[in-house]
CSV table of C-alpha atoms in Angstrom, one decimal:
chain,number,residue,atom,x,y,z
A,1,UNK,CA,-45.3,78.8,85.8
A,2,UNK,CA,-45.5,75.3,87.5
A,3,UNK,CA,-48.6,74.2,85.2
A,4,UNK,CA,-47.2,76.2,81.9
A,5,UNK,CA,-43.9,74.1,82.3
A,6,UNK,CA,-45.5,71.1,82.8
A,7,UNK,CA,-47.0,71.2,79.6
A,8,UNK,CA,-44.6,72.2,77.7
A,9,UNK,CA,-42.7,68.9,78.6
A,10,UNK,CA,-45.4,66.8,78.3
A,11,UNK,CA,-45.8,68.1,74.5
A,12,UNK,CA,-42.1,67.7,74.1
A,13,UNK,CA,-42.4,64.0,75.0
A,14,UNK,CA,-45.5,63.3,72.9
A,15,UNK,CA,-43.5,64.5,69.8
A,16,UNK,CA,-40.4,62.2,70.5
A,17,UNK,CA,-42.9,59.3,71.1
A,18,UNK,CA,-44.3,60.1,67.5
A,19,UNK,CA,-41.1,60.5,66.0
A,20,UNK,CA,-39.9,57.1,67.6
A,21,UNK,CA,-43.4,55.5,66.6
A,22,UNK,CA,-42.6,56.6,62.6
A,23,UNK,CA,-39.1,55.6,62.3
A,24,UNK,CA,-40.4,52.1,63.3
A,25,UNK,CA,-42.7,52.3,61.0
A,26,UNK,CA,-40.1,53.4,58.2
A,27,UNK,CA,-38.1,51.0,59.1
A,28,UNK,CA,-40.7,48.6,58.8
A,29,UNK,CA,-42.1,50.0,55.3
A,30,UNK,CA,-38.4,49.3,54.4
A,31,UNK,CA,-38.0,46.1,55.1
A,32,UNK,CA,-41.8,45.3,53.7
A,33,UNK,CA,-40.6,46.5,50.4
A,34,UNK,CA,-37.3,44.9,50.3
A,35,UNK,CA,-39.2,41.3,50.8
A,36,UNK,CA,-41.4,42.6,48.3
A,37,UNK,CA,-38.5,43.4,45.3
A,38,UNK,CA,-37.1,40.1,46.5
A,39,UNK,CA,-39.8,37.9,45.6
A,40,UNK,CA,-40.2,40.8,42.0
A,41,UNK,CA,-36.8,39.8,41.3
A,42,UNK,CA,-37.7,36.3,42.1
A,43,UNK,CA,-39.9,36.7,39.7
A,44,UNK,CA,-38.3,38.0,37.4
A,45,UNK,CA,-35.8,35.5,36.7
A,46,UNK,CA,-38.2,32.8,36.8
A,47,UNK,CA,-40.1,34.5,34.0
A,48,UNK,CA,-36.8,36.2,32.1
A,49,UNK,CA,-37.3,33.9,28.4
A,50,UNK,CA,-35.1,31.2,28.5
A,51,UNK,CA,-32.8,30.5,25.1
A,52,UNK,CA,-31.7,26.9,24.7
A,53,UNK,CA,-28.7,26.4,22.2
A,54,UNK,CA,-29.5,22.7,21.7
A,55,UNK,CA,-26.7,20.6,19.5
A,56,UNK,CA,-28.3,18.7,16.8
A,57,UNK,CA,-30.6,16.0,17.2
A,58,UNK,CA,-30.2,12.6,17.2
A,59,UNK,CA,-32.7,12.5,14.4
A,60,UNK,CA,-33.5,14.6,11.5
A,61,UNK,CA,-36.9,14.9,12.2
A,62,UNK,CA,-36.8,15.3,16.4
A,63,UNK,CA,-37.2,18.3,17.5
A,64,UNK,CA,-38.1,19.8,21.1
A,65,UNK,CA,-40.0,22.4,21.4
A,66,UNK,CA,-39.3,25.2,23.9
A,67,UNK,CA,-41.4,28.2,24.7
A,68,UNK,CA,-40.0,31.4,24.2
A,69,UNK,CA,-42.0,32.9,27.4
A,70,UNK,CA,-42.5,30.6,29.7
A,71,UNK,CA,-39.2,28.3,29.5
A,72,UNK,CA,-41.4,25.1,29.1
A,73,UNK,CA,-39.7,22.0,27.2
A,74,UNK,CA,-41.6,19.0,26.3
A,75,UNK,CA,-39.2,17.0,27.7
A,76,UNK,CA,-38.3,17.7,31.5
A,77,UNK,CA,-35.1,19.9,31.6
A,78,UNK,CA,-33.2,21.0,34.6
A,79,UNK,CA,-31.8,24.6,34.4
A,80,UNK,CA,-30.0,25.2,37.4
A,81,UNK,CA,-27.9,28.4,37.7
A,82,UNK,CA,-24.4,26.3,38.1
A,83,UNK,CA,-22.8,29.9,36.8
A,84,UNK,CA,-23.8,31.4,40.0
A,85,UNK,CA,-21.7,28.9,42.1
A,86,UNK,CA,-18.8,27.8,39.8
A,87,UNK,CA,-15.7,28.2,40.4
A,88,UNK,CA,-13.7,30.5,38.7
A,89,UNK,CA,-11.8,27.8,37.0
A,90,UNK,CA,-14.4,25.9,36.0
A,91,UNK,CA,-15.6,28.8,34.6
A,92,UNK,CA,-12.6,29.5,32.5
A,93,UNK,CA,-12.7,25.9,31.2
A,94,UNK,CA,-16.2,25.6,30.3
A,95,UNK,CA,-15.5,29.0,28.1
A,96,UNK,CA,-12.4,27.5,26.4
A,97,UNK,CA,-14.5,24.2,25.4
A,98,UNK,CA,-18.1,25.4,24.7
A,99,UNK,CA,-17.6,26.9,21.2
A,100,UNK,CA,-17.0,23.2,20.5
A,101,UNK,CA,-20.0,21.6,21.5
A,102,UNK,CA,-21.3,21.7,18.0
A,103,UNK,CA,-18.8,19.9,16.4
A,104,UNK,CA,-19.2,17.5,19.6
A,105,UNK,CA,-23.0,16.6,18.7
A,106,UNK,CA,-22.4,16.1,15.0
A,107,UNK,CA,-19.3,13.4,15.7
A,108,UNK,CA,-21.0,12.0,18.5
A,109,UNK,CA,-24.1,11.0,16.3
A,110,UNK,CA,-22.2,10.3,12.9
A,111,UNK,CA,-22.9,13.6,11.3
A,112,UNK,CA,-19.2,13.4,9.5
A,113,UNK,CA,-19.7,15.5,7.0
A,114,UNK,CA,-22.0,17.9,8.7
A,115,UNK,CA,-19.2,18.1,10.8
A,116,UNK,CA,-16.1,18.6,8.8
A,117,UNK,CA,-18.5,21.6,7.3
A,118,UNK,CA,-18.3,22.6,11.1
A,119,UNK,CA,-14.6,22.5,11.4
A,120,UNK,CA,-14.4,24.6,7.8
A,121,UNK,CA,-16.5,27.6,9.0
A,122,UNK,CA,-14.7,27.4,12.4
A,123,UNK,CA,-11.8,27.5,10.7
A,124,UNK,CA,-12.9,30.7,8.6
A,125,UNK,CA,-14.0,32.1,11.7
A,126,UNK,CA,-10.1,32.1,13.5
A,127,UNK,CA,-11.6,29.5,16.1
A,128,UNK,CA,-9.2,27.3,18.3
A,129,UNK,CA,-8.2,25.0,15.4
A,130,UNK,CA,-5.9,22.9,17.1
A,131,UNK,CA,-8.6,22.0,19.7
A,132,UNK,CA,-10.9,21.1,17.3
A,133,UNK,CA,-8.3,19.0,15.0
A,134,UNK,CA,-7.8,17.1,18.5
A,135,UNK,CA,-11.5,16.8,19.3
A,136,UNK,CA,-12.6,14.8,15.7
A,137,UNK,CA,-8.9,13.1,16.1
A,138,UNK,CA,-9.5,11.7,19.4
A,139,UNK,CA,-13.4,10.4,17.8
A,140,UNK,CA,-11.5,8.6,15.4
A,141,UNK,CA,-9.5,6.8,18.0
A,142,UNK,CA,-12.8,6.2,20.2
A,143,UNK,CA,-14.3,4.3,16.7
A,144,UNK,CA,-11.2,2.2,16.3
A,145,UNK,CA,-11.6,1.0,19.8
A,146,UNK,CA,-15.1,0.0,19.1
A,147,UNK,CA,-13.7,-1.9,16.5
A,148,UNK,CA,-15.6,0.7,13.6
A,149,UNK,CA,-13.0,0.9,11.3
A,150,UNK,CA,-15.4,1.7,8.2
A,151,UNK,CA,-16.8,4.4,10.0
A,152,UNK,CA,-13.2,6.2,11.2
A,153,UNK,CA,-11.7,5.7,8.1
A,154,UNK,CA,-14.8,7.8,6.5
A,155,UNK,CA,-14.5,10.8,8.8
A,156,UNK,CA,-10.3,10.7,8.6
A,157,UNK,CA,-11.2,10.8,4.6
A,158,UNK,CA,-13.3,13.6,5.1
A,159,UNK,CA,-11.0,15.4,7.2
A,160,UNK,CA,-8.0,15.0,5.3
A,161,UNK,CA,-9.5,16.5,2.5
A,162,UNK,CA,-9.3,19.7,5.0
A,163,UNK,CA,-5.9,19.6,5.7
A,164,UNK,CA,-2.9,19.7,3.0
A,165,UNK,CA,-0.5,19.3,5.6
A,166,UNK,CA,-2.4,16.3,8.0
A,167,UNK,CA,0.8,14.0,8.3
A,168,UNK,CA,-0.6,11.8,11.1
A,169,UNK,CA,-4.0,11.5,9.9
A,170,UNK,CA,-3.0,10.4,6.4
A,171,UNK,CA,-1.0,8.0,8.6
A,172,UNK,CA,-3.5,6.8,10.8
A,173,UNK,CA,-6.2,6.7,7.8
A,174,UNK,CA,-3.5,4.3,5.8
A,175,UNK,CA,-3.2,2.5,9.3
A,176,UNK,CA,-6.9,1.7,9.3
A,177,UNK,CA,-6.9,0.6,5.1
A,178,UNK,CA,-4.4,-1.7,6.3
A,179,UNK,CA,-6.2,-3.2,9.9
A,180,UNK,CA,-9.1,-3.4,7.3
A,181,UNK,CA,-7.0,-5.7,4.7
A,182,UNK,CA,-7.4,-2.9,2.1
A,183,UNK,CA,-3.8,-2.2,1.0
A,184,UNK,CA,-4.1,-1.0,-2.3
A,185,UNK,CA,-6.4,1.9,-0.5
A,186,UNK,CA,-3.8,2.1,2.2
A,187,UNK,CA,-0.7,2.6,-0.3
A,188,UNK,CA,-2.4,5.3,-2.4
A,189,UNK,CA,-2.6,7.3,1.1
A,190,UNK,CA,0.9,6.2,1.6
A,191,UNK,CA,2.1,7.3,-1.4
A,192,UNK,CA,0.1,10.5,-1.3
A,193,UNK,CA,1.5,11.7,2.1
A,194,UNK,CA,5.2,11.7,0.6
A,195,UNK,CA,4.7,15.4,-0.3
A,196,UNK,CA,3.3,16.0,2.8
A,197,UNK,CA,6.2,14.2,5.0
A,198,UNK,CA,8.8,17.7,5.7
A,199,UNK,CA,11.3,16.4,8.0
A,200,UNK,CA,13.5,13.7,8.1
A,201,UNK,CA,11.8,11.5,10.9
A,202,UNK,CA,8.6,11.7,8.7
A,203,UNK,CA,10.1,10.2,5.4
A,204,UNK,CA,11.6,7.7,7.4
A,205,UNK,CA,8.7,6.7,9.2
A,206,UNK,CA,7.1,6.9,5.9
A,207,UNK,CA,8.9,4.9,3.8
A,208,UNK,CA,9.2,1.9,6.2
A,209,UNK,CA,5.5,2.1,6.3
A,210,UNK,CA,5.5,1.5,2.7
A,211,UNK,CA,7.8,-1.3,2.8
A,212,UNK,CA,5.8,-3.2,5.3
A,213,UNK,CA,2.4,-2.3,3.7
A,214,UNK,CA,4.0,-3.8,0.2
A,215,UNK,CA,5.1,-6.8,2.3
A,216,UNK,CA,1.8,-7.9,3.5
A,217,UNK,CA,0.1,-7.1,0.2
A,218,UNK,CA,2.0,-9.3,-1.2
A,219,UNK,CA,2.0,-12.4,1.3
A,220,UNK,CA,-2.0,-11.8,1.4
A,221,UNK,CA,-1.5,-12.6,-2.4
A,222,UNK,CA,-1.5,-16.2,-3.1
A,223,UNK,CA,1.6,-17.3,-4.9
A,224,UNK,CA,0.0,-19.4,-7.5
A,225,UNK,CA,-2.3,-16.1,-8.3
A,226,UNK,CA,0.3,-14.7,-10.3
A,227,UNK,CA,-2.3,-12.0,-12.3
A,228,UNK,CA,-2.6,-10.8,-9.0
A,229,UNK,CA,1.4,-10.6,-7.9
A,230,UNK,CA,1.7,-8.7,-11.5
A,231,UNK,CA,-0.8,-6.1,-10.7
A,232,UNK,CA,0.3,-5.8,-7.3
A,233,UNK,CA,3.8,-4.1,-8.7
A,234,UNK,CA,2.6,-2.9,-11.5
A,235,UNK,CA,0.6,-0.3,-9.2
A,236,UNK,CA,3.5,0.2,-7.4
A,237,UNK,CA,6.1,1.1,-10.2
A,238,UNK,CA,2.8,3.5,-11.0
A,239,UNK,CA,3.5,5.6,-7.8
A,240,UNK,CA,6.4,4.9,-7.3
A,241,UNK,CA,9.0,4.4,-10.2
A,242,UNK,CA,11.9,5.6,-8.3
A,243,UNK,CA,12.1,2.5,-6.2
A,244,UNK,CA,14.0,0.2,-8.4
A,245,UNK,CA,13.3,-3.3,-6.8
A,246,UNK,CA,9.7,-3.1,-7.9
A,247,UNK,CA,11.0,-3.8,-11.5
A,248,UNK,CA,12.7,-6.6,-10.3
A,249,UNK,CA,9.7,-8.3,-8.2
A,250,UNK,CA,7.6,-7.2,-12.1
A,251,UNK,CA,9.9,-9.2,-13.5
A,252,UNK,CA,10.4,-12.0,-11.9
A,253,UNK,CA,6.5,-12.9,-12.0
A,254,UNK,CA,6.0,-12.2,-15.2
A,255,UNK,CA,8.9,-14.8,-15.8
A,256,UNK,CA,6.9,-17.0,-13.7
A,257,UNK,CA,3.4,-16.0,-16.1
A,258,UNK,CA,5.9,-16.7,-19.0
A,259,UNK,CA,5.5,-12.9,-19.9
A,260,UNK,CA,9.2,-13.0,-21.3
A,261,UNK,CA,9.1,-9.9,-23.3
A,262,UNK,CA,7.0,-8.2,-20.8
A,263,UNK,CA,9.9,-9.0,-18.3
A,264,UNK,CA,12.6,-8.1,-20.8
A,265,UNK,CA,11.6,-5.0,-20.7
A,266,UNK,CA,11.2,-4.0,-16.7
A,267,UNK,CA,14.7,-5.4,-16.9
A,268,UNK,CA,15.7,-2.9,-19.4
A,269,UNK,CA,14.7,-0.3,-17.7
A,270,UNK,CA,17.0,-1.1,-14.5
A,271,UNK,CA,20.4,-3.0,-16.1
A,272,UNK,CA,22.0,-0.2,-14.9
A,273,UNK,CA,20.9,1.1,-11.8
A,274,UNK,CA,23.7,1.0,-9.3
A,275,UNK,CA,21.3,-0.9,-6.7
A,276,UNK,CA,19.8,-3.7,-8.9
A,277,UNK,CA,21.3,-3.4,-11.8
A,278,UNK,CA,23.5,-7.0,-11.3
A,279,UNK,CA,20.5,-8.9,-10.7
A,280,UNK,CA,18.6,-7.5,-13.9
A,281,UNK,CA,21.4,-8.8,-16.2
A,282,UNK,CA,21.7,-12.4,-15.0
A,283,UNK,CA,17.7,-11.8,-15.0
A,284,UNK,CA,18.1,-11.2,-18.6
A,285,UNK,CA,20.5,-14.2,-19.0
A,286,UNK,CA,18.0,-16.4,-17.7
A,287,UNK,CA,15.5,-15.6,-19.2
A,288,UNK,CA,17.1,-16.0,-23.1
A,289,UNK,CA,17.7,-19.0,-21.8
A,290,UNK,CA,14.0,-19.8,-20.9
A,291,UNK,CA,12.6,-18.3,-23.7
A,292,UNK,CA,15.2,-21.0,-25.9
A,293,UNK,CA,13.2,-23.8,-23.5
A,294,UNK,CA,10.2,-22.8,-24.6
A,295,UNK,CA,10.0,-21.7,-28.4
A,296,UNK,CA,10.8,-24.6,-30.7
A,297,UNK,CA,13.6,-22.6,-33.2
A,298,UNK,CA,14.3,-24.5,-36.4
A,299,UNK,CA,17.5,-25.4,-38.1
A,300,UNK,CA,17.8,-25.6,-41.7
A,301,UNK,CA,18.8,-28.5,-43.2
A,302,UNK,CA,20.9,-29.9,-46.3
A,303,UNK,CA,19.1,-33.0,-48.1
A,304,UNK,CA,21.2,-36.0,-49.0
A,305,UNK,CA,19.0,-38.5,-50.7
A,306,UNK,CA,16.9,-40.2,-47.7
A,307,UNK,CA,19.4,-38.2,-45.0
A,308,UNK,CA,19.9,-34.4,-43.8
A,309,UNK,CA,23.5,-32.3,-43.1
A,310,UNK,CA,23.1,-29.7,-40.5
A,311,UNK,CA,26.3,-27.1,-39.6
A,312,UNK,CA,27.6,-27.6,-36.2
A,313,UNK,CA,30.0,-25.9,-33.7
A,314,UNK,CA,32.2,-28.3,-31.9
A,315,UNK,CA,34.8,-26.5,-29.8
A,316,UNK,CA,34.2,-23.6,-31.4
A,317,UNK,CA,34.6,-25.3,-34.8
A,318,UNK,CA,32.5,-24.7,-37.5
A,319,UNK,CA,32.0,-28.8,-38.7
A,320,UNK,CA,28.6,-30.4,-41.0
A,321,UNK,CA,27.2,-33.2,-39.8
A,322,UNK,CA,25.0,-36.2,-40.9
A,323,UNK,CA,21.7,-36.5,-38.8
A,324,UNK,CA,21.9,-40.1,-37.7
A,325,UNK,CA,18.9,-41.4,-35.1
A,326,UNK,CA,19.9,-44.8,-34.7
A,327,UNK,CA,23.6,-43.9,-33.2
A,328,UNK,CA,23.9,-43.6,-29.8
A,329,UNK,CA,27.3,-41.4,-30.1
A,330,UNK,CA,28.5,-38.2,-32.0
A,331,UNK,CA,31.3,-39.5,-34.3
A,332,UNK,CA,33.5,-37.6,-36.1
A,333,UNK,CA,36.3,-38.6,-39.4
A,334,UNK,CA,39.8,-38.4,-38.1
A,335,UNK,CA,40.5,-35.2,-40.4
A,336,UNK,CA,38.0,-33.1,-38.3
A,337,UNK,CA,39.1,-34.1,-35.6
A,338,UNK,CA,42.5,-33.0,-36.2
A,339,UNK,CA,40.5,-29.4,-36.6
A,340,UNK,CA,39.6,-29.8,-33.0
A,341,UNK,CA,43.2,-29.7,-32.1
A,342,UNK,CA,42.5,-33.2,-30.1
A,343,UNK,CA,45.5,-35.2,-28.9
A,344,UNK,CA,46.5,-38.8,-28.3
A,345,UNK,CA,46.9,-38.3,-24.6
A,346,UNK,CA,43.2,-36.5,-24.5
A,347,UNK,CA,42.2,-40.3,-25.8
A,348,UNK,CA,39.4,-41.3,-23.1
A,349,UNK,CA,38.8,-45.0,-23.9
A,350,UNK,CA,39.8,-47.5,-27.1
A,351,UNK,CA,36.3,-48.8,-28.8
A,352,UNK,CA,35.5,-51.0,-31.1
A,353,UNK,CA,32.4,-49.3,-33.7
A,354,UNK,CA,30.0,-50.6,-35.8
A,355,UNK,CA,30.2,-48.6,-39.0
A,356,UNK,CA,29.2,-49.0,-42.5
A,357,UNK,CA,32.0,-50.2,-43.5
A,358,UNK,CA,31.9,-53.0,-40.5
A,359,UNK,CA,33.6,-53.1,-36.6
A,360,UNK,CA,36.1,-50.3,-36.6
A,361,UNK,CA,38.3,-48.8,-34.1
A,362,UNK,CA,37.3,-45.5,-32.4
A,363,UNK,CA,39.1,-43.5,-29.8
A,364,UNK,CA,36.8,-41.8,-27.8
A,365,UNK,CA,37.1,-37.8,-26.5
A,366,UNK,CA,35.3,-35.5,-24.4
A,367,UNK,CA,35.3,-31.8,-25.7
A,368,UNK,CA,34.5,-28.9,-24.2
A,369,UNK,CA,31.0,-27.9,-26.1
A,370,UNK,CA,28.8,-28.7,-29.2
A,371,UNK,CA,26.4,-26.8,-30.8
A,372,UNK,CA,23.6,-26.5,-33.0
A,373,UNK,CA,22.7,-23.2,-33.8
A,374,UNK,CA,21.9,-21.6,-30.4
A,375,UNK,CA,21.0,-24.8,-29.1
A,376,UNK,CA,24.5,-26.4,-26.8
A,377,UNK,CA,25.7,-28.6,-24.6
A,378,UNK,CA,28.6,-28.8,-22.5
A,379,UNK,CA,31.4,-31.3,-22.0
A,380,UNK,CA,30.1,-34.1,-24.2
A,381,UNK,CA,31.5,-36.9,-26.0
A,382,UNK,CA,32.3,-38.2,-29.4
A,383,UNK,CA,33.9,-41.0,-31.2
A,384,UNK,CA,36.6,-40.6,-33.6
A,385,UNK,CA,37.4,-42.9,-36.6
A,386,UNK,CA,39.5,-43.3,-39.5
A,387,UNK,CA,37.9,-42.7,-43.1
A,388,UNK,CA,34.4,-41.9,-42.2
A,389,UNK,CA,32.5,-41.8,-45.9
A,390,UNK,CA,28.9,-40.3,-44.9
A,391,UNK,CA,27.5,-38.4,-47.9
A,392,UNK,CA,29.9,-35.5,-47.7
A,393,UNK,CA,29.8,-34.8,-43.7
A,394,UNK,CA,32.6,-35.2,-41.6
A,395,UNK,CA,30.7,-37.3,-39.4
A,396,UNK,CA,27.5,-38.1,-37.6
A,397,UNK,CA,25.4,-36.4,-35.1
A,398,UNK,CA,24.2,-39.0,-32.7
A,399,UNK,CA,21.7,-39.1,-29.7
A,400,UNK,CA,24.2,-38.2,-27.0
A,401,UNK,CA,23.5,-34.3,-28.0
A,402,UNK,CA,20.0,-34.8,-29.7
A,403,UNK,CA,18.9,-36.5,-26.4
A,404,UNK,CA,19.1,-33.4,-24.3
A,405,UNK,CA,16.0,-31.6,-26.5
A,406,UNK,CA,12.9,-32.3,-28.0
A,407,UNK,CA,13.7,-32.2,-31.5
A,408,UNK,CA,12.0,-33.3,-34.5
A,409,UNK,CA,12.4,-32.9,-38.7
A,410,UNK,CA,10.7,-31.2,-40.9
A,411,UNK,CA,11.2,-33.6,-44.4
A,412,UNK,CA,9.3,-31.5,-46.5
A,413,UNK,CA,11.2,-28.1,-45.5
A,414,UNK,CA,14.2,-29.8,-45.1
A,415,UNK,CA,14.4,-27.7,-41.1
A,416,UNK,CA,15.3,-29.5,-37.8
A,417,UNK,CA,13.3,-28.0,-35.2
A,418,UNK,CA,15.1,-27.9,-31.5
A,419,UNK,CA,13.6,-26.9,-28.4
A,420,UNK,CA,15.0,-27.1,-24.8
A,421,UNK,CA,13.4,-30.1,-22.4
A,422,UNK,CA,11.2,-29.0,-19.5
């Protein structure tokens, strides 16, 4: 049926028109709602809390505030969402380093100790220790170069006190003592770090350190402060007794302090070492003889009426002697002489002598030595004469030895005191 048929397709083409009409319309509900979660999840991460890790502040007492809702800060901050875009590398770095920003903040504002507090829970904590040792290391350096040597040598102090095994930071803490003019601060580190130094290189290194530390100790001494040069290696033979030399340099100041004893005994000590041992004995030579020049030793003395006999040693010859101001030469009776085992060909000069008994010849000899007590003197000359009658001397002790000491006689205790010229 024409009109039946014609319907029927006319129904059939409302109903795909429909269907046509609603998938639009889905497909516009769709895309409504997907703008519409867009601008929820907009929303959403506008409004997520934000948590701000801040470092320390600046100040004790400064703090921002931050909202735990809204995100607000007092102060304007920028939050941008750098994650989204970084690069993968950059991602990987700013992992590795950001468990140090902490330890950062409390260097960066002079928070040493705070810091080195840091380091120790880090530490407990299995935490990249090596990056860290190199992050407060490398803020050392950065004070040095600002010329802050108080402040770097106060956080290597610090940080040492953290590590039993901190080789170059007990050698860069020493470094700074030193920059600083503060070597006695600077050897204690030095001599501190010896148990630390394990290899070879590191005692060497170590040990030349000392040596030039002690050097310009000792030139920043003055060399008329001799209290000062004392102390100086006293300290050192304190940390370091091994090192023989120091006794030596002791000594030799307290010589100069006339500390004699003090100095006999540093010289004791080292007489034998293999290294120094040479120079301690004619040390100790030298110095008997100083200490002759400067204590006054007395002689006794054998009254003779108005004069005094006093033993002597002429060439090794025990002989007594008149003491006799007023002559000019040593003279001896020819009897002694013949003691001396002295010769006709040894005969210097022919004289003529004023004696007591009038002019006189006298042949005049040099020996090799005269002595009185410990008091001597080499290759010195006397005057030999026949018969000399002096109260029961074989001759007289003249100026020609008495001239080379301050000497003077005790009357009443019958004692010639002798004491070596300046």
């Amino acid at each position: 049926m024409p009109g039946t048929q014609n319907t029927a397709c006319r129904g059939q083409g409302d109903f795909t028109a429909d269907l046509a009409t609603m998938n639009k319309l889905i497909i516009f509900m769709v895309l409504i709602a997907g703008i519409g979660m867009g601008w929820l999840l907009r929303g959403a991460v506008v409004s997520v809390p934000v948590v701000i890790s801040q470092a320390p502040s600046l100040h004790e007492n400064s703090h921002e505030a931050v909202s735990a809702t809204d995100g607000v800060v007092d102060s304007p901050v920028i939050i941008s969402s750098s994650h989204l875009n970084m690069n993968p590398l950059d991602e990987i770095n700013r992992s590795a380093t950001q468990p140090l920003v902490p330890l950062e903040a409390l260097l960066s504002t002079g928070r040493d100790a705070e810091a080195i507090e840091w380091y120790v829970s880090f530490e407990r904590e299995n935490g990249d220790i090596d990056s860290a040792r190199h992050l407060i290391n490398q803020q050392v350096n950065r004070r040095e170069q600002r010329n802050e040597l108080s402040s770097a040598a106060r956080l290597l102090s610090l940080f040492i006190e953290q590590l039993p095994h901190g080789f170059d930071e007990r050698i860069a803490l020493a470094s700074i003592y030193q920059r600083q003019g503060q070597f006695y601060p600077a050897l204690n580190v030095l001599f501190k770090t010896m148990p630390v130094a394990s290899t070879t290189v590191e005692l060497t290194q170590l040990d030349q350190l000392i040596l030039k530390t002690v050097k310009a100790a000792d030139k920043d001494i003055p060399s008329d402060d001799i209290g000062a040069k004392i102390k100086l290696y006293q300290f050192l033979i304190q940390h370091r007794a091994s090192d023989t030399q120091y006794y030596i340099e002791l000594a030799k100041w307290q010589v100069k302090g006339t500390h004699l004893d003090a100095a006999i005994g540093q010289l004791n000590i080292v007489q034998y070492d293999p290294f120094v041992g040479d120079v301690a004995q004619q040390m100790l030579a030298e110095i008997e003889r100083l200490r002759l020049k400067l204590l006054e030793t007395p002689l006794a003395l054998v009254r003779r009426g108005s004069h005094f006999i006093v033993d002597a040693t002429l060439n090794h010859n025990d002989i007594r002697l008149l003491i006799d101001t007023g002559a000019s030469l040593t003279v001896l009776d020819s009897a002694a002489a013949q003691l001396l085992g002295l010769h006709e060909s040894d005969i210097l000069q022919r004289m003529q002598m004023n004696t007591a008994n009038g002019v006189t010849e006298a042949l005049l000899y040099r020996i090799d030595s005269m002595a009185l007590g410990v008091f001597a003197v080499s290759s010195i000359d006397i005057a030999v004469v026949e018969h000399l009658e002096v109260n029961g001397a074989s001759g007289l002790l003249g100026m020609n030895f008495l001239e080379h000491f301050e000497f003077r006689i005790d009357q009443s205790d019958a004692q010639l005191f002798l004491k070596y010229r300046d």
